[in-house]
């Protein structure tokens, strides 16, 4: 979806100065403060340029019905998690992005910096959940069988000793999270599989491929498992979409739509 | 009531700290007594939430703190600094969880026991000085609670350096330490409200004031 009107940004003043031989030429590299003050005084005279229209982020539809992950994740949890929690991240991300474009348009750096945390938290929430939903699937489907991911299982076995040892290592890591966060299985550029966690909604942003993320926020399991998060982790292995994980591992998965 | 309930547990092996001739008898942390029934904070906080929160969550912090302290004592005994440093996050998390929940249970009370009755005396004056009135204080405090991104707590504290009241938020189970003295805290972890309020945490933040025990806060402020 597009915003109804195009948004404009001011061409930075130091760029317009380059076309104005009579104006001062700021020394960009050694004196950034001059550029900043010059930008604010010159802003009114600078020509406007159109930037690409802002796309709104959308709540992705679930690839299964809310009740279909039962008995491992209840329908009520899935409804709240997808329709309330994920939707709130999407809505707040869109609001933050809209505010950011406005701040950019008036070269308000302070406002842009202030928005960074809202973009990180809500953008992270959107990215993480968008990765999470398709990595799950109803139990009993062929995709839920680990042998739907022969290459990945082979690599996990080689690296962790056995498939069970991998699950145990991941579980220890997930249960040790102190507060809200996510556990991740990623593949590095050198094809090494790595387990890690991120806090709150921090997304994985470095140069690795996410194979699987598991949501360890209490809202992901509390209505069904209460404080027994170990049972939630044990149960989730029955509803992993190994077909997709294999495609993420061998690089053939379509990029996650945001 | 002591800040943290301890029972003396004589240890089989006396832990001696290097350079100290005297021995220290280590004490085990225990769950503090809850001064009201689980259901007595209803309808603002459900009995089921209170029961799980106290008997499962707080108990786990207590058990894990005792475990961490035991390991820490062994690391001290073995003169293993690396192991001690490695244990610090566990001590902070579970120790913080124990401290925070102990403070929290004390600063809650059923309506029949004065829960929700506004503060009096010096604390009341100090709140009015900073926030105008109690309603505006609560609104500001709820803004802090709503702004927590993940798990955490918001606190009314006294800043010892400035002698002023402040509202602060701390992540996860980080306890109030240093220049701040805790006066009153509200748990914003999802386990504190989710069974009753689900994702509608603003409703929980609105309701919890009806069971805030301001008498405890007044007492803490008078000693801060």
Coordinates of N, CA and C in Angstrom, one line a residue, chain A residues 76-77 80-81 84-85 117-118 121-122 177-180 199-201 217-220 222-224 226-227, chain B residues 48-49 52-53 56-57 60 89-90 93-94 148-151 172 189-192 194-196 198-200:
Chain A
X76 N -5.7 -20.3 21.1 CA -5.8 -19.0 21.8 C -4.5 -18.3 21.8
X77 N -3.4 -19.0 22.0 CA -2.1 -18.4 22.0 C -1.8 -17.9 20.6
X80 N -3.8 -14.7 19.7 CA -3.3 -13.5 20.3 C -1.9 -13.1 19.8
X81 N -1.1 -14.1 19.6 CA 0.3 -13.9 19.2 C 0.3 -13.3 17.8
X84 N -2.7 -10.0 17.6 CA -2.6 -8.9 18.6 C -1.1 -8.5 18.6
X85 N -0.2 -9.4 19.1 CA 1.2 -9.0 19.3 C 1.8 -8.6 18.0
X117 N 15.2 3.5 18.4 CA 14.8 2.4 19.3 C 13.4 1.8 18.9
X118 N 12.5 2.7 18.6 CA 11.1 2.2 18.2 C 11.2 1.4 16.9
X121 N 12.9 -2.0 17.9 CA 12.0 -2.9 18.6 C 10.9 -3.4 17.8
X122 N 10.2 -2.5 17.2 CA 9.0 -2.9 16.4 C 9.4 -3.5 15.1
X177 N 17.8 -18.0 28.8 CA 17.5 -16.6 28.5 C 17.0 -15.9 29.7
X178 N 17.5 -14.7 30.0 CA 17.1 -14.0 31.2 C 16.2 -12.8 30.8
X179 N 14.9 -13.1 30.7 CA 13.9 -12.1 30.3 C 13.4 -12.5 28.9
X180 N 12.9 -11.5 28.2 CA 12.3 -11.8 26.9 C 13.3 -11.9 25.8
X199 N 18.1 -10.6 22.7 CA 17.2 -10.1 23.7 C 16.0 -9.4 23.1
X200 N 14.9 -9.4 23.9 CA 13.7 -8.6 23.5 C 13.3 -8.9 22.1
X201 N 13.3 -7.9 21.2 CA 12.9 -8.2 19.8 C 14.1 -7.9 18.9
X217 N 9.5 -15.2 24.4 CA 8.7 -14.3 25.2 C 7.6 -15.1 25.9
X218 N 7.3 -14.7 27.1 CA 6.2 -15.5 27.8 C 4.9 -15.5 27.1
X219 N 4.6 -14.5 26.3 CA 3.3 -14.5 25.5 C 3.3 -15.7 24.5
X220 N 4.4 -16.2 24.2 CA 4.5 -17.3 23.2 C 4.0 -18.7 23.8
X222 N 2.7 -18.8 27.6 CA 2.3 -18.8 29.0 C 0.8 -19.3 29.3
X223 N -0.1 -19.0 28.3 CA -1.5 -19.4 28.5 C -1.6 -20.9 28.6
X224 N -0.7 -21.6 27.9 CA -0.8 -23.0 27.9 C 0.2 -23.7 28.8
X226 N 2.2 -22.0 31.3 CA 2.5 -21.3 32.5 C 4.0 -21.1 32.6
X227 N 4.6 -21.4 33.8 CA 6.0 -21.2 33.9 C 6.9 -22.3 33.4
Chain B
X48 N -5.0 -17.2 40.5 CA -4.1 -18.1 39.7 C -2.8 -17.5 39.4
X49 N -2.9 -16.2 39.0 CA -1.6 -15.5 38.7 C -0.7 -15.4 40.0
X52 N 0.9 -18.9 40.9 CA 2.0 -19.2 40.0 C 3.2 -18.3 40.2
X53 N 2.8 -17.0 40.3 CA 3.9 -16.0 40.4 C 4.7 -16.2 41.7
X56 N 5.8 -20.5 41.9 CA 6.7 -21.1 40.8 C 7.8 -20.1 40.5
X57 N 7.4 -18.9 40.0 CA 8.4 -17.9 39.6 C 9.3 -17.5 40.7
X60 N 11.5 -20.2 42.0 CA 12.6 -20.6 41.1 C 13.8 -19.6 41.2
X89 N 26.3 -13.0 36.2 CA 24.9 -12.8 35.6 C 23.8 -13.6 36.3
X90 N 24.2 -14.8 36.7 CA 23.2 -15.7 37.4 C 22.8 -15.1 38.7
X93 N 20.6 -12.0 38.1 CA 19.3 -12.3 37.6 C 18.4 -12.9 38.7
X94 N 18.9 -14.0 39.3 CA 18.1 -14.6 40.3 C 18.1 -13.9 41.7
X148 N 8.4 -0.2 28.6 CA 9.3 -1.3 28.7 C 9.3 -2.2 27.5
X149 N 10.4 -2.4 26.8 CA 10.4 -3.2 25.6 C 11.0 -4.6 26.0
X150 N 10.2 -5.5 26.4 CA 10.6 -6.8 26.8 C 10.2 -7.0 28.3
X151 N 11.0 -7.7 29.1 CA 10.6 -7.9 30.5 C 11.3 -6.9 31.4
X172 N 14.5 -6.7 32.7 CA 14.6 -8.1 33.3 C 14.4 -8.1 34.8
X189 N 6.7 -7.9 33.8 CA 6.9 -9.2 33.1 C 5.5 -9.7 32.6
X190 N 5.5 -10.4 31.5 CA 4.2 -10.9 31.0 C 3.6 -11.9 32.0
X191 N 4.4 -12.6 32.8 CA 3.8 -13.6 33.7 C 3.1 -12.9 34.8
X192 N 3.3 -11.6 35.0 CA 2.6 -10.9 36.1 C 1.1 -10.6 35.8
X194 N -0.4 -11.9 32.3 CA -0.9 -12.5 31.0 C -2.1 -13.4 31.1
X195 N -2.2 -14.2 32.2 CA -3.3 -15.2 32.3 C -4.6 -14.5 32.4
X196 N -4.6 -13.2 32.9 CA -5.8 -12.5 33.1 C -6.0 -11.4 32.1
X198 N -4.0 -11.0 29.2 CA -3.5 -11.3 27.9 C -2.6 -10.2 27.4
X199 N -2.8 -9.7 26.1 CA -2.0 -8.7 25.6 C -2.4 -7.3 26.0
X200 N -3.5 -7.2 26.8 CA -4.0 -5.9 27.1 C -3.3 -5.4 28.4

